[in-house]
Structure formats: structure tokens, C-alpha cells
Tab-separated table of C-alpha atoms (C1' of nucleotides) in Angstrom:
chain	number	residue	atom	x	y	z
R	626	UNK	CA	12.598	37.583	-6.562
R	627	UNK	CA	9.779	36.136	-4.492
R	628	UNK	CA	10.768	32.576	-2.514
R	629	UNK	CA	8.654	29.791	-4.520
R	630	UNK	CA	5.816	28.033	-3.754
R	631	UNK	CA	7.315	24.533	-2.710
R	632	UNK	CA	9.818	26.365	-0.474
R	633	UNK	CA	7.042	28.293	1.589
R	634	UNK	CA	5.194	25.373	1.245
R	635	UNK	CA	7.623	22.617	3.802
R	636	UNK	CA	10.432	25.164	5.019
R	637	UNK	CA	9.229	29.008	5.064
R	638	UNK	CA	6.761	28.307	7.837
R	639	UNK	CA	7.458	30.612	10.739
R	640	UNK	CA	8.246	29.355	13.492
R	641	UNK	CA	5.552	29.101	16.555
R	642	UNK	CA	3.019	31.321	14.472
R	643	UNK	CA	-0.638	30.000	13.356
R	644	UNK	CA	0.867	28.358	10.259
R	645	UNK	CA	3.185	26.394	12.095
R	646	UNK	CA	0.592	25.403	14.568
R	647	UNK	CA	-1.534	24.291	11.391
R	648	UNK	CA	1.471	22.306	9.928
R	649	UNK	CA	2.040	20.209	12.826
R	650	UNK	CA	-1.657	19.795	13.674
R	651	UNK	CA	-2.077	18.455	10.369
R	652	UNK	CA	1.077	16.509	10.054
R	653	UNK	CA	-0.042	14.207	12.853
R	654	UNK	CA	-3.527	14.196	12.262
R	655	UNK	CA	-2.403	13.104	9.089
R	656	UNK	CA	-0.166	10.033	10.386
R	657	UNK	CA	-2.417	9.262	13.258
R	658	UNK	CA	-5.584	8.246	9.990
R	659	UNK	CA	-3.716	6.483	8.039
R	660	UNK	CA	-2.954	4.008	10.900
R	661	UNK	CA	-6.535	4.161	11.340
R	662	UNK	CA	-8.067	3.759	7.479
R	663	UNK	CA	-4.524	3.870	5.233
R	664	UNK	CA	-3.646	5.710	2.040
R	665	UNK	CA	-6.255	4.329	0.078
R	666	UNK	CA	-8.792	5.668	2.316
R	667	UNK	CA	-7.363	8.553	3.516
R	668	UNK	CA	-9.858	11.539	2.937
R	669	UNK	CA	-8.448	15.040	3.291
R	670	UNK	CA	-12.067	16.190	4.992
R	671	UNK	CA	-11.093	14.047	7.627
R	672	UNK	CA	-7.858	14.891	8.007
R	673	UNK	CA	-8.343	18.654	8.322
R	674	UNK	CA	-11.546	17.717	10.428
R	675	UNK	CA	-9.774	15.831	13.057
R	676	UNK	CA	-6.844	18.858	12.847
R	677	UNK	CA	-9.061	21.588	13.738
R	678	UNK	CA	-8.761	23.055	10.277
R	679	UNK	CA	-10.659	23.738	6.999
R	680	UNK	CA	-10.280	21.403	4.505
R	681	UNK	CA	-9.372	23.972	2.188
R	682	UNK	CA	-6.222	24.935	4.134
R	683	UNK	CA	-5.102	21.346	3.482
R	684	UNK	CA	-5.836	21.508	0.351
R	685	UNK	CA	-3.975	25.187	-0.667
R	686	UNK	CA	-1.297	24.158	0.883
R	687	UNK	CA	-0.750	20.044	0.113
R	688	UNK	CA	-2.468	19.917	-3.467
R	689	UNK	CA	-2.469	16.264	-3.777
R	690	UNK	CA	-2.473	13.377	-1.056
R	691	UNK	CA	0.676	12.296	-1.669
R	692	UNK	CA	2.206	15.692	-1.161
R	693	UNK	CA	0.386	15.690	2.479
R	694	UNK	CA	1.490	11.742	3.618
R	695	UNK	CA	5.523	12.941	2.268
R	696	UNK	CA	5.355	16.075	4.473
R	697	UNK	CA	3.741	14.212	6.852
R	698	UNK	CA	6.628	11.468	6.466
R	699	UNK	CA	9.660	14.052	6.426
R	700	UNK	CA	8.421	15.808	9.044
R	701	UNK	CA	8.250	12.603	11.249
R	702	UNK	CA	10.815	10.328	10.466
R	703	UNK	CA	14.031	12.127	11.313
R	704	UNK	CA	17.203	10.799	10.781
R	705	UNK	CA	18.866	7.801	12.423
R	706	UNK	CA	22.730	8.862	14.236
R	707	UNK	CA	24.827	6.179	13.609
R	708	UNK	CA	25.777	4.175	16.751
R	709	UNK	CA	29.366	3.731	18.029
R	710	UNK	CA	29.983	0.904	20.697
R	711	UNK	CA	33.508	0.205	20.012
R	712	UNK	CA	32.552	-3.106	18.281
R	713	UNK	CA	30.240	-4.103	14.898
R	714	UNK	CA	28.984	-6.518	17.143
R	715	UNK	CA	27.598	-3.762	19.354
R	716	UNK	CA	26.727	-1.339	16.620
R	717	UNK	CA	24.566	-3.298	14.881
R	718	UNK	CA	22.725	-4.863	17.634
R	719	UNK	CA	22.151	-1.054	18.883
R	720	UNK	CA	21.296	-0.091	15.262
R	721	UNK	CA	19.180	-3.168	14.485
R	722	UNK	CA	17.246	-2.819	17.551
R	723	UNK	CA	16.827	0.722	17.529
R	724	UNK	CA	15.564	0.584	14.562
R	725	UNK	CA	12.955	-2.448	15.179
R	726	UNK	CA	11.853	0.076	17.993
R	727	UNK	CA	11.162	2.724	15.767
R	728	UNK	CA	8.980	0.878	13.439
R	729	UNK	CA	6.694	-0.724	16.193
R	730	UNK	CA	6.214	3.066	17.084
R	731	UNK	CA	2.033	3.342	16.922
R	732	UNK	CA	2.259	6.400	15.605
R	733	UNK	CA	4.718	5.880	13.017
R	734	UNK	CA	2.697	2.256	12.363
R	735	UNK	CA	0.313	3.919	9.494
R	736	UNK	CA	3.159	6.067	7.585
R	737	UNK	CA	5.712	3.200	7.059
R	738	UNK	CA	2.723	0.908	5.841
R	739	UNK	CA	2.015	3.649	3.298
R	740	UNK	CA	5.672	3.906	2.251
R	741	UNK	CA	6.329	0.914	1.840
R	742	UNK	CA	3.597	-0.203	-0.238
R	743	UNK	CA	4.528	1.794	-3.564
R	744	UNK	CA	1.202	3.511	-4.181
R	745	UNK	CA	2.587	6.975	-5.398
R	746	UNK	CA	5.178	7.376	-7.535
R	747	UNK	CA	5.999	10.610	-5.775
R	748	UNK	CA	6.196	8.721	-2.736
R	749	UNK	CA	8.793	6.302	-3.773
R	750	UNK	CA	11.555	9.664	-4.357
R	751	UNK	CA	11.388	9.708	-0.832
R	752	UNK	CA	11.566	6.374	0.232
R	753	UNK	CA	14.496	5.617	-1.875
R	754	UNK	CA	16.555	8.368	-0.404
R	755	UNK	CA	15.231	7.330	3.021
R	756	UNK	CA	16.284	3.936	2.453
R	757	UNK	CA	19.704	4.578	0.610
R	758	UNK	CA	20.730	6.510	3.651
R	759	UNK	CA	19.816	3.723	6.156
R	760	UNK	CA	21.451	1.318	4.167
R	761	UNK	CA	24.679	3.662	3.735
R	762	UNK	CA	24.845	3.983	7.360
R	763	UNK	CA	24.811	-0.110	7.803
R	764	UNK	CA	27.279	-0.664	5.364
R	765	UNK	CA	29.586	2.267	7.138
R	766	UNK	CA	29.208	0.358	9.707
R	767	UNK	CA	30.353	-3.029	8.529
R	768	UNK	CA	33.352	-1.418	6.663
R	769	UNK	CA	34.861	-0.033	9.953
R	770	UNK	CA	34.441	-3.253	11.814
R	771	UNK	CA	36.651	-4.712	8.959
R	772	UNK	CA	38.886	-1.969	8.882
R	773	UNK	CA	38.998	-2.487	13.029
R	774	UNK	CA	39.737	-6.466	11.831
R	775	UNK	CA	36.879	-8.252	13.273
R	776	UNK	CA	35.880	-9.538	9.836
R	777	UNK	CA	38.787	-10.754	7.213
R	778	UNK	CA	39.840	-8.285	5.078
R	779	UNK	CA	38.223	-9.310	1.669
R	780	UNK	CA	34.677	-9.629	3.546
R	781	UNK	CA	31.959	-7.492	1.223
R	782	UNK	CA	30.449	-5.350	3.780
R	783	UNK	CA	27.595	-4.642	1.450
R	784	UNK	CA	26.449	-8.609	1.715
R	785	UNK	CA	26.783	-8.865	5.278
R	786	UNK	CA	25.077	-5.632	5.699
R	787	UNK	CA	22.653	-6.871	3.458
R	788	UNK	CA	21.815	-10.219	4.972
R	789	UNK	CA	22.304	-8.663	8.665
R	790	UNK	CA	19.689	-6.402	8.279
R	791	UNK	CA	17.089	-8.221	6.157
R	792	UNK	CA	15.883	-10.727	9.103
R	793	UNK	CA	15.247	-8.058	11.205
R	794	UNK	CA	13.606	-5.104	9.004
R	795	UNK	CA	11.679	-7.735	7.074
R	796	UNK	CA	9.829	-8.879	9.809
R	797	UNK	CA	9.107	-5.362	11.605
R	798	UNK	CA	8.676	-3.678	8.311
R	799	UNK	CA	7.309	-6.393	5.807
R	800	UNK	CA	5.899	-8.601	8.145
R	801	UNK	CA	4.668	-6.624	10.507
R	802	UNK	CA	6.013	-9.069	13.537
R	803	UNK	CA	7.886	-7.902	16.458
R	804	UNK	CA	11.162	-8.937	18.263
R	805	UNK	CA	12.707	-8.851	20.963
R	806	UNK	CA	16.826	-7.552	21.533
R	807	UNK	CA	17.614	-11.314	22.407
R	808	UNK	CA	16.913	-12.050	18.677
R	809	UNK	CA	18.522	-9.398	17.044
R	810	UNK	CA	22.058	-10.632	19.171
R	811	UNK	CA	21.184	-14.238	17.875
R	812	UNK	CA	20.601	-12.792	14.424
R	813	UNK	CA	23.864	-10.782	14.829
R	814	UNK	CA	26.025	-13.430	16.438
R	815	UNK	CA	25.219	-15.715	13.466
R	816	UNK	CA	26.010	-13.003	10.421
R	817	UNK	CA	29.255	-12.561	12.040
R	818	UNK	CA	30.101	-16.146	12.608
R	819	UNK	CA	29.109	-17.177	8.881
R	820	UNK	CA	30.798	-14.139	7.448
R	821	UNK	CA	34.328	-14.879	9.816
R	822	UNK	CA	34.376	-18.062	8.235
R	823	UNK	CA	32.954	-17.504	4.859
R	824	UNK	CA	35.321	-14.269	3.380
R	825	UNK	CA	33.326	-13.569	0.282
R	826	UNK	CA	35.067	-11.438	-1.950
R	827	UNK	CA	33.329	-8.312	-3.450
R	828	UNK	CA	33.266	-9.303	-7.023
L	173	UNK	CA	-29.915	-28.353	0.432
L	174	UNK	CA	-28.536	-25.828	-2.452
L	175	UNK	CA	-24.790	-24.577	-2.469
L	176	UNK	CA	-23.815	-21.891	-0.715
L	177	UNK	CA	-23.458	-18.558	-2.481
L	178	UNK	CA	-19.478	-18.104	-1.738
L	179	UNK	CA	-18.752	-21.750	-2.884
L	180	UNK	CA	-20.609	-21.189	-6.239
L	181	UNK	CA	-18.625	-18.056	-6.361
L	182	UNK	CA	-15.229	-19.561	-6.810
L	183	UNK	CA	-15.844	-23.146	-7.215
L	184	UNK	CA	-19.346	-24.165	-8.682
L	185	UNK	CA	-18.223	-22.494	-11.692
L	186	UNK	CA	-19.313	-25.138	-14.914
L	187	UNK	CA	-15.993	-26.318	-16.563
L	188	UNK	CA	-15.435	-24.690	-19.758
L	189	UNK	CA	-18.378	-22.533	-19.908
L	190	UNK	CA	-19.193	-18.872	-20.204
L	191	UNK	CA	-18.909	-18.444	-16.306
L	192	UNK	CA	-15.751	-19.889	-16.702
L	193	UNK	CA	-14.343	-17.469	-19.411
L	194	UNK	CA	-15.589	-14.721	-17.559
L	195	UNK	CA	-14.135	-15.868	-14.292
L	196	UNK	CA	-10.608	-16.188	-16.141
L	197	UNK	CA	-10.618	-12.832	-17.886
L	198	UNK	CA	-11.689	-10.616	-14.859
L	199	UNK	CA	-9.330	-12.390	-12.996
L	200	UNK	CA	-6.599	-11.442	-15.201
L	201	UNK	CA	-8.202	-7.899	-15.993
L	202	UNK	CA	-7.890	-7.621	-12.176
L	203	UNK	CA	-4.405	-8.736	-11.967
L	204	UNK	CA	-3.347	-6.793	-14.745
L	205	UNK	CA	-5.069	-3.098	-13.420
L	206	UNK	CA	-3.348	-4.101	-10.078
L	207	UNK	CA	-0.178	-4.085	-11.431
L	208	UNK	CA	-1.235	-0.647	-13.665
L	209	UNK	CA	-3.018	1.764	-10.761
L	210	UNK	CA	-2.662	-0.400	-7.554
L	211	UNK	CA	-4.959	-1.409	-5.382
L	212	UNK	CA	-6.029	2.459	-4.542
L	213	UNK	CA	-6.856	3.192	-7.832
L	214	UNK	CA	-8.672	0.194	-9.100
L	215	UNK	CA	-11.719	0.759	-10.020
L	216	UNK	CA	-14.356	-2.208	-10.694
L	217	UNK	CA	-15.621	-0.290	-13.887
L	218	UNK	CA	-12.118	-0.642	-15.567
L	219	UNK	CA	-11.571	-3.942	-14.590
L	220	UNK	CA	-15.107	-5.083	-16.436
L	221	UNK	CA	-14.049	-2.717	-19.469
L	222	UNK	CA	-10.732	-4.458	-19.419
L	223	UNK	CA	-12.403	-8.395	-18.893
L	224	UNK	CA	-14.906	-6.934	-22.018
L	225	UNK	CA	-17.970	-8.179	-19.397
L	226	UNK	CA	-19.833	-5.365	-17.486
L	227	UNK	CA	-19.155	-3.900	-14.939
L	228	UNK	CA	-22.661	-5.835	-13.002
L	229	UNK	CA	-21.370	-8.579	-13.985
L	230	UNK	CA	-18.172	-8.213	-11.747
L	231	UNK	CA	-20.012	-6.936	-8.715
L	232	UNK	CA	-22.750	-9.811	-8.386
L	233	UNK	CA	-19.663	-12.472	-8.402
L	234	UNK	CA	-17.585	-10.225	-6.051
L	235	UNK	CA	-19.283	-7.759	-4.111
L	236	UNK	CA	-16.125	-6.055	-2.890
L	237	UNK	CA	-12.747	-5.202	-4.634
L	238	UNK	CA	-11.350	-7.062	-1.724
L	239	UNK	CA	-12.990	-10.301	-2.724
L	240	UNK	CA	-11.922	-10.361	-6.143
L	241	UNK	CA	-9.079	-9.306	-4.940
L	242	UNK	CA	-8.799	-12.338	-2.964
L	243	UNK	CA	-9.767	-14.405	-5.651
L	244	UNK	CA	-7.315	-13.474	-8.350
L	245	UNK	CA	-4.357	-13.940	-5.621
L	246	UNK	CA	-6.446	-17.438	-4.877
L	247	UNK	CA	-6.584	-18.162	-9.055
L	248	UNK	CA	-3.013	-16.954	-10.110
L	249	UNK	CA	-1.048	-18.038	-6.601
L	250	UNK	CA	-0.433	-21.654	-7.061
L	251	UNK	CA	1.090	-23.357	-4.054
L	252	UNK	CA	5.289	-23.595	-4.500
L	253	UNK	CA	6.456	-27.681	-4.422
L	254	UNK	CA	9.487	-28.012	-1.857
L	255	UNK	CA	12.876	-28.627	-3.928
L	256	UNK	CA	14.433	-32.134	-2.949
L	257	UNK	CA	18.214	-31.529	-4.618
L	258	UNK	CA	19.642	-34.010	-1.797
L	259	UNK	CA	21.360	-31.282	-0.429
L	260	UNK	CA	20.360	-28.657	2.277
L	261	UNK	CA	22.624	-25.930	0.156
L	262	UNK	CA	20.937	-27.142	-2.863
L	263	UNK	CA	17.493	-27.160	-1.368
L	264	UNK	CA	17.545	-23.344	-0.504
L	265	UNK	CA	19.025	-22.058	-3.674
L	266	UNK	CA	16.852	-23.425	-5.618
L	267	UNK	CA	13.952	-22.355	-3.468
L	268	UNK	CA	14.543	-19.065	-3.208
L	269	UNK	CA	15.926	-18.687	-6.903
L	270	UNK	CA	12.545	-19.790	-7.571
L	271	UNK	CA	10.901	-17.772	-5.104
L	272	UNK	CA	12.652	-14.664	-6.383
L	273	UNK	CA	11.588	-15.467	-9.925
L	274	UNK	CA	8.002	-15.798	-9.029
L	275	UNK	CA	8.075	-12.560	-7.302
L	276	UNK	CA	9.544	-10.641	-10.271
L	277	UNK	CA	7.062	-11.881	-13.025
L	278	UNK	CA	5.689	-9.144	-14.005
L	279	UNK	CA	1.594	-10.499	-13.907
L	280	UNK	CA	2.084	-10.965	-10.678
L	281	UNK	CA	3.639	-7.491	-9.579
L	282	UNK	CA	0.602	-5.519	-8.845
L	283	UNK	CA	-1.193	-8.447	-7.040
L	284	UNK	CA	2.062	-9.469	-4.492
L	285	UNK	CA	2.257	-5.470	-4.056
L	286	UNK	CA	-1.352	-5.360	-2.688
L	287	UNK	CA	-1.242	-8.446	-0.760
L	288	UNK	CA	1.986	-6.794	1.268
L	289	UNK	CA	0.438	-4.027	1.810
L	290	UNK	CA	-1.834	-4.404	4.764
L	291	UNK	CA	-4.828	-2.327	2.473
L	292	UNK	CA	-8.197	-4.400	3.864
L	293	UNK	CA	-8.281	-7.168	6.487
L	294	UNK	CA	-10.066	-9.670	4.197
L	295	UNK	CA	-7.009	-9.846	2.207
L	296	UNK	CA	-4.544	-10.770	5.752
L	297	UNK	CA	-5.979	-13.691	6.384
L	298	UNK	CA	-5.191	-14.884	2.804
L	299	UNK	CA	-1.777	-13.421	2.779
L	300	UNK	CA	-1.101	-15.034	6.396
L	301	UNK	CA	-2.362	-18.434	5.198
L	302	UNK	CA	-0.022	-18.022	1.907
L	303	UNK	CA	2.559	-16.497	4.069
L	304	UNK	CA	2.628	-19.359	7.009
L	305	UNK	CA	2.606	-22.509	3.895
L	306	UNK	CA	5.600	-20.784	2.770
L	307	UNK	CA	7.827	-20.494	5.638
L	308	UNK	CA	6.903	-23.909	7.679
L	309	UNK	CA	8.342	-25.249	4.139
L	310	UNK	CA	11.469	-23.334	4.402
L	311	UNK	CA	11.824	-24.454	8.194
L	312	UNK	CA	11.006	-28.383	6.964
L	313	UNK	CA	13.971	-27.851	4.547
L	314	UNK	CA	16.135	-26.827	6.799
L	315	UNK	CA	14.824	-29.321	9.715
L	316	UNK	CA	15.663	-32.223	6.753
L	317	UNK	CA	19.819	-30.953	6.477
L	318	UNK	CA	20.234	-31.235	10.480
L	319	UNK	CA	18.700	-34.451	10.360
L	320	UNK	CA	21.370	-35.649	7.990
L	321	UNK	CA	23.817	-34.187	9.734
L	322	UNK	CA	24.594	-30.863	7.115
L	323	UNK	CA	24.405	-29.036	10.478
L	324	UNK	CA	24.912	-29.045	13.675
L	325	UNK	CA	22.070	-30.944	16.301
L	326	UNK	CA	21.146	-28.262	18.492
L	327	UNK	CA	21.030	-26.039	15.609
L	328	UNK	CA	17.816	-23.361	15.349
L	329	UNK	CA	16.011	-24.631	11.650
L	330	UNK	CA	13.394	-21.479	12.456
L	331	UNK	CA	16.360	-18.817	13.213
L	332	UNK	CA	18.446	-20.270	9.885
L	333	UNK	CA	15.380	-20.527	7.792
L	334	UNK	CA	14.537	-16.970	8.419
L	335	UNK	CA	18.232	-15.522	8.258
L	336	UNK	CA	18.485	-17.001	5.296
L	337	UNK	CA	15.795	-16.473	3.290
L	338	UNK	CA	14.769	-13.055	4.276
L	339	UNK	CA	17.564	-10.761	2.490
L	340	UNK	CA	16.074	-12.532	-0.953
L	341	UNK	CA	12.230	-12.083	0.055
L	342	UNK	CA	13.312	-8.780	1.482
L	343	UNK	CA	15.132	-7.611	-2.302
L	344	UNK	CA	12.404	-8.789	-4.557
L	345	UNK	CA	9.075	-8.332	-2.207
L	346	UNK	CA	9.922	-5.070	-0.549
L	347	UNK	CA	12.740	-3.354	-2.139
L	348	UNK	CA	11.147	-4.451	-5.653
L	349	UNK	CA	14.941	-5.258	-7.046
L	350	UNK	CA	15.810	-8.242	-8.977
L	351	UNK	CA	18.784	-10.870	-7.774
L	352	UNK	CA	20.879	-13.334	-9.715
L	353	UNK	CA	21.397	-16.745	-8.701
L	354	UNK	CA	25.042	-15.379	-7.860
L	355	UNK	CA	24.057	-13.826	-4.780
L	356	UNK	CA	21.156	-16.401	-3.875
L	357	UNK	CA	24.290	-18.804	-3.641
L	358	UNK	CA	26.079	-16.229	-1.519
L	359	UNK	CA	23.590	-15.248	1.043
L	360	UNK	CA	23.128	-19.294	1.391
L	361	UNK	CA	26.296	-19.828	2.058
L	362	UNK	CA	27.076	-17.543	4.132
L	363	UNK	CA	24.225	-17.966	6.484
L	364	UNK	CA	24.885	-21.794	6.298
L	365	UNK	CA	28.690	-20.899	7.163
L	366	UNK	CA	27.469	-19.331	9.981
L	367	UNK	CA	24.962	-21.751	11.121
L	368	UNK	CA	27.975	-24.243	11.368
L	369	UNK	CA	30.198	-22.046	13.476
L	370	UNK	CA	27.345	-21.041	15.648
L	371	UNK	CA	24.550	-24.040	16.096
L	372	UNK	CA	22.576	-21.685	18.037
L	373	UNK	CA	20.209	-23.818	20.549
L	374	UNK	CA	16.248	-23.333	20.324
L	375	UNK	CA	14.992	-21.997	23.496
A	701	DT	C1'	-35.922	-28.343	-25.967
A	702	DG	C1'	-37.333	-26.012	-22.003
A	703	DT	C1'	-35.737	-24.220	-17.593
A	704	DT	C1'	-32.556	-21.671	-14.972
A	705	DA	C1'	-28.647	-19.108	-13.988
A	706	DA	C1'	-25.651	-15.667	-15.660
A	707	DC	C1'	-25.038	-11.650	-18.396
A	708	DG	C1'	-25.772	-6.847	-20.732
A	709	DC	C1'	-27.745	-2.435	-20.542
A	710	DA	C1'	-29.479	1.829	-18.814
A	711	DA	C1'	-30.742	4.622	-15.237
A	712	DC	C1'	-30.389	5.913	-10.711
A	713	DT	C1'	-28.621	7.461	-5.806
A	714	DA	C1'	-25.046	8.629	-2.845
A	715	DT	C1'	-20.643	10.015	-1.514
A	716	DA	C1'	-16.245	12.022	-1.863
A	717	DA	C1'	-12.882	14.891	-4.469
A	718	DG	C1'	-11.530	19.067	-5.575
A	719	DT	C1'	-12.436	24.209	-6.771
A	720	DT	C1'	-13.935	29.053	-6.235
A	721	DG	C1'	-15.173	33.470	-4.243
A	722	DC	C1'	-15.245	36.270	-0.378
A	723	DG	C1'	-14.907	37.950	4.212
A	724	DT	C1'	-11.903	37.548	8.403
A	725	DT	C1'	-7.777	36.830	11.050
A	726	DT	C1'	-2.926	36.672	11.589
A	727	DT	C1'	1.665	37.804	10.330
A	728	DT	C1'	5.186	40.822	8.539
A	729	DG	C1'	7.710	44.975	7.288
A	730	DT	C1'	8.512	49.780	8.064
U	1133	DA	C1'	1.818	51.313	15.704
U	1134	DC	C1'	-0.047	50.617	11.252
U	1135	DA	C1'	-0.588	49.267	6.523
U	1136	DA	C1'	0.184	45.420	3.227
U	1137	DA	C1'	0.303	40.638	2.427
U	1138	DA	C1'	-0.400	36.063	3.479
U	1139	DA	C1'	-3.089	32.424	5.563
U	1140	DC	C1'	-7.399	30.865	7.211
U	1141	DG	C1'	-12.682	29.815	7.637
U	1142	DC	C1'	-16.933	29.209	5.395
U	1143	DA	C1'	-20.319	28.026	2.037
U	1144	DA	C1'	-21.501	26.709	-2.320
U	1145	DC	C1'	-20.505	24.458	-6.394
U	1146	DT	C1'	-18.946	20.970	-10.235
U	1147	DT	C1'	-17.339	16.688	-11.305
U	1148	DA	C1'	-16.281	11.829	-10.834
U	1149	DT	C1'	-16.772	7.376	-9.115
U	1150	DA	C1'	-18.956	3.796	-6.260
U	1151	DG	C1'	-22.441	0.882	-5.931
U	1152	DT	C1'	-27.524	-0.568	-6.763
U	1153	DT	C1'	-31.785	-1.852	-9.247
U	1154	DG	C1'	-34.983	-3.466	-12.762
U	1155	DC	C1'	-35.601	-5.717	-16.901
U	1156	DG	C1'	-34.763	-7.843	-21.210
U	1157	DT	C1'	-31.416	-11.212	-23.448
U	1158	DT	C1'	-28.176	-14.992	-23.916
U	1159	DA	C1'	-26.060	-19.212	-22.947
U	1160	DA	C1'	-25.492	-23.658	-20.350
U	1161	DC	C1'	-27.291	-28.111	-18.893
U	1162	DA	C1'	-30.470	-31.922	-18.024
DNA sequence: TGTTAACGCAACTATAAGTTGCGTTTTTGT
DNA sequence: ACAAAAACGCAACTTATAGTTGCGTTAACA
């Protein structure tokens, strides 16, 4: 029983060869245009022209754009460790700014646009697992610093996690803005305070 | 002195008449394909078979799929009115209740999609006009409860105005899920909670 | 009612997408 | 080391869509 197609495709690549080589020449040539033109825009020629390769390699081995931009994406967006300061104050200033660092990264700049704008439905697989395990991790988070007692038991770590989280990503993500670590504590302080004196019950 | 050829484009157009129909039904055609394909996929030709004009005809009123882009977001994006409930609590709900609506109505889908999704610089400048109206009313509402005394003096209306609102524009513009007025009233009061215990001093 | 602007239609060019066949190079297994 | 298999480069090709042009026709307005 021969390994299949999709396997050999993102995983069976040896390691340090010519095809690996290829695969990462490609991946970033790959993130590095659509910063420059987008998704929309994106033509494979190009792609495998500013990799070194022949745009039929691309093609053989990514059929369809959005199989290219989603190996591009898991092969550049690796996974976030959770933080662990001692307090949720400190965790989710480290996460929240750690992760506002990440998205101003230039060369990151291009990908996110294109994932977050919904224009493959393969695409959005992907995101949604991306983004369920981001917002897992924040809502760990919370929980322990209720568990710990610096929220009232009762608090819905989902909300605060929710409405923690949303100033922040929605202007590095959504609107594009940047911000600096003094507004992500300001941000932080006031979640905290409102949900210290607030105790919403999960429903 | 004769108009100029981008005034008659999307303004000199005779009340009533045949310009006027076809103006309307491209500009929901548009709308309507946006929401379909995205902004990627949308071709001009489908849009004209769509509007029942020809395809000409769309391409001498809007030489790019930006501009008619533009204009359908222009046609079908009537400004919001500011909510005067006599209360700041009251105020934001029912902004952002309405906000969210507006966002998940289903004509408008395809077009908010595109205009968050950085695709052609024509279309920033119209999202950053749309964008700015938007959140200098949130701040005003905000600005209005400190001045009667709902919160604290001292108190930051741009840092509550943003905390609050963004987990709702965050939900229903980037996620793409719906929210109930439950959890509008939630988020509001928690954030205004917070706000109290906090009155957080503009720099 | 005549003038003008907008529209429909058909044909055209240009560009990019995506495919195929074949020879060459690299990797892998023994 | 050597044969088999996989991956790559190259050139040529088909197809599809974007966008333009010229010309005859229709509808609005004064």
C-alpha cells in the first residue's frame, strides 16, 4: 500500500533534499506576493518565478491556489505556547502582546490578510481550527486565573476571554492598526476590573 | 463648463430614468455576486448578465471592478444615526445591536467582506472614511455619559469606546457569527463595570 | 419633436490559467 | 555502487476571461 498523494504532498518531503529545498522556496515566495499583490492576484507563474522553480512544479504539487496559500499558511504560522506568569494579569498581557507582535510580522502581513478575508472555502477549514485553538488557549487561561481566585467564582471565562481579546486582535488583525504593550495593560487592567465587579454568570 | 465625468457617474444620474434603473440593478447585481463568488471571482460579465444590461454598459460607467465596487458600498451603505436612549448603557446597546444587525443582513455580506479585506487601495480610502464616521460616533456616545456623570471624569471615552464595541464588530465582521442582544447587554456592562472601577486617565 | 447621451451587440486583442509530453536530474532502495 | 522511481525543467498547447472598439438603436429631456 503506497502512502497517498496528500500525505507526500505536505509531510513525506525528505528532509534537506531538492524537494524540501523547493517546498520552502516556494512557501515563502508564496507569502512574501501575496503581501505584495494578495490572493486575488496571486499568479502561480510568479510565484514559482520568484522561487527559482517551474511553474509546473507548483502546479503538480499544489493543484489549486488555495492548496498553495494553506501550505504556505501551516507551514508558517506555528503554534502559539501558552504563557505562564503566575498571574492572568500577566498571561494575558504576554499572550495579547505576543500575539499583536506576530501579526505586525511583514512577512506574515500578506497570509493573515488572505485568511481572514473568507475567499476559499478550503481556506476557512483551516482558519477555524487555527482560531478555535487560539481562542481555547485564552479561555484556559481565564479559567485558571479563576480557579487561582483572582476573578469571582461564577465569572464566564469565555466572555471575558472574549471581550479581552477582541480590542486587541481587532485592531492588529481587522484593522490593520498597531499598539503598543502600554495599551494592551490598559486594555487588560480594565477587563479585569469590570469583570471583578461585574460576576456574570455563564448561563 | 460641463460636469465632470466621475460626478455624472454617480450623481448626474436623471431621477427616475433608464440610467437610473440601470444604476440600481447593477448595483444590486454587484452586491449580490459579491456576496456569491467574492470579490476574486467577480467577474464584470456576470454582473451585467445578472443587472440584464451588457456587459459595455457596466464598464463605460465604472471602468474598474473597484469603482463599482466603491459605488455599490457608496449606494447600499447608508450612514448609521447615533441612538439618544438617555442613557450611556442604553446608547451602546442599541448601537451595536444595530450595528450587529446591519452586518448580518445577508445583501450586505459579500460587500462588508470585500471592504475588510484590504483587496485594492481605491476601496481603503472608502472603508477608512466609513470606518472613522463610525467610531468618532461611538467615542461622542461615550464622551456624552461622562459628561453626565455615568462615569468617572478622567475616564478614557476612546479606550471604553473601543473595549467595548470591538468583541461585537469583532463576532459579526470578522468571525462572521451572529450575537443576541443577550450578550450585547453583557459585553456593555461589563466593560462599563470596568470603566467605573478603573477611570483610566487619557494620556 | 429633434438632439444628445446612454445602451445593445458583435467582434476583436491580450493575458493568464492550467495541461501535456518528454527529456533530465535527484533521490531511494538493495 | 547501481538500478528504479520520483521530482524537476522546458516548451508548446488549449481554454477562459478581461477589457476595448465601432456602429447601429433606443430612450430621455428641452
Amino acid at each position: 500500500m503506497e502512502p497517498l498523494a496528500a500525505e507526500r504532498r505536505t509531510q513525506g518531503v525528505q528532509r534537506g533534499g531538492r524537494a524540501a529545498r523547493v517546498v520552502a522556496s516556494v512557501v515563502a515566495a508564496t507569502a512574501a506576493e501575496l503581501t505584495r499583490v494578495g490572493y486575488g492576484a496571486l499568479r502561480i507563474e510568479e510565484v514559482a518565478r520568484r522561487a527559482g522553480v517551474n511553474k509546473t512544479t507548483v502546479y503538480r504539487r499544489w493543484p489549486t491556489k488555495a492548496e498553495l496559500v494553506c501550505a504556505a499558511a501551516r507551514a508558517l504560522l506555528g503554534e502559539m505556547v501558552a504563557p505562564d506568569t503566575g498571574s492572568l494579569r500577566g498571561d494575558l498581557i504576554a499572550y495579547l502582546w505576543r500575539a499583536a507582535q506576530r501579526a505586525r510580522d511583514p512577512k506574515l502581513q500578506g497570509l493573515l490578510v488572505t485568511l481572514n478575508s473568507r475567499l476559499d472555502p478550503e481556506l476557512e477549514a483551516l482558519v477555524q481550527d487555527l482560531r478555535n485553538r487560539a481562542r481555547q488557549m485564552r479561555v484556559d487561561l481565564v479559567r485558571r486565573g479563576i480557579e487561582r481566585g483572582e476573578l469571582p467564582r461564577g465569572t464566564d471565562p469565555e466572555l471575558v476571554a472574549e471581550i479581552v481579546s477582541a480590542p486587541i486582535l481587532h485592531r492588529v488583525l481587522h484593522l490593520g492598526e498597531d499598539v503598543d504593550e502600554a495599551h494592551v495593560a490598559a486594555v487588560v487592567d480594565l477587563v479585569l476590573a469590570g469583570a471583578a465587579a461585574c460576576a456574570v454568570r455563564p448561563t
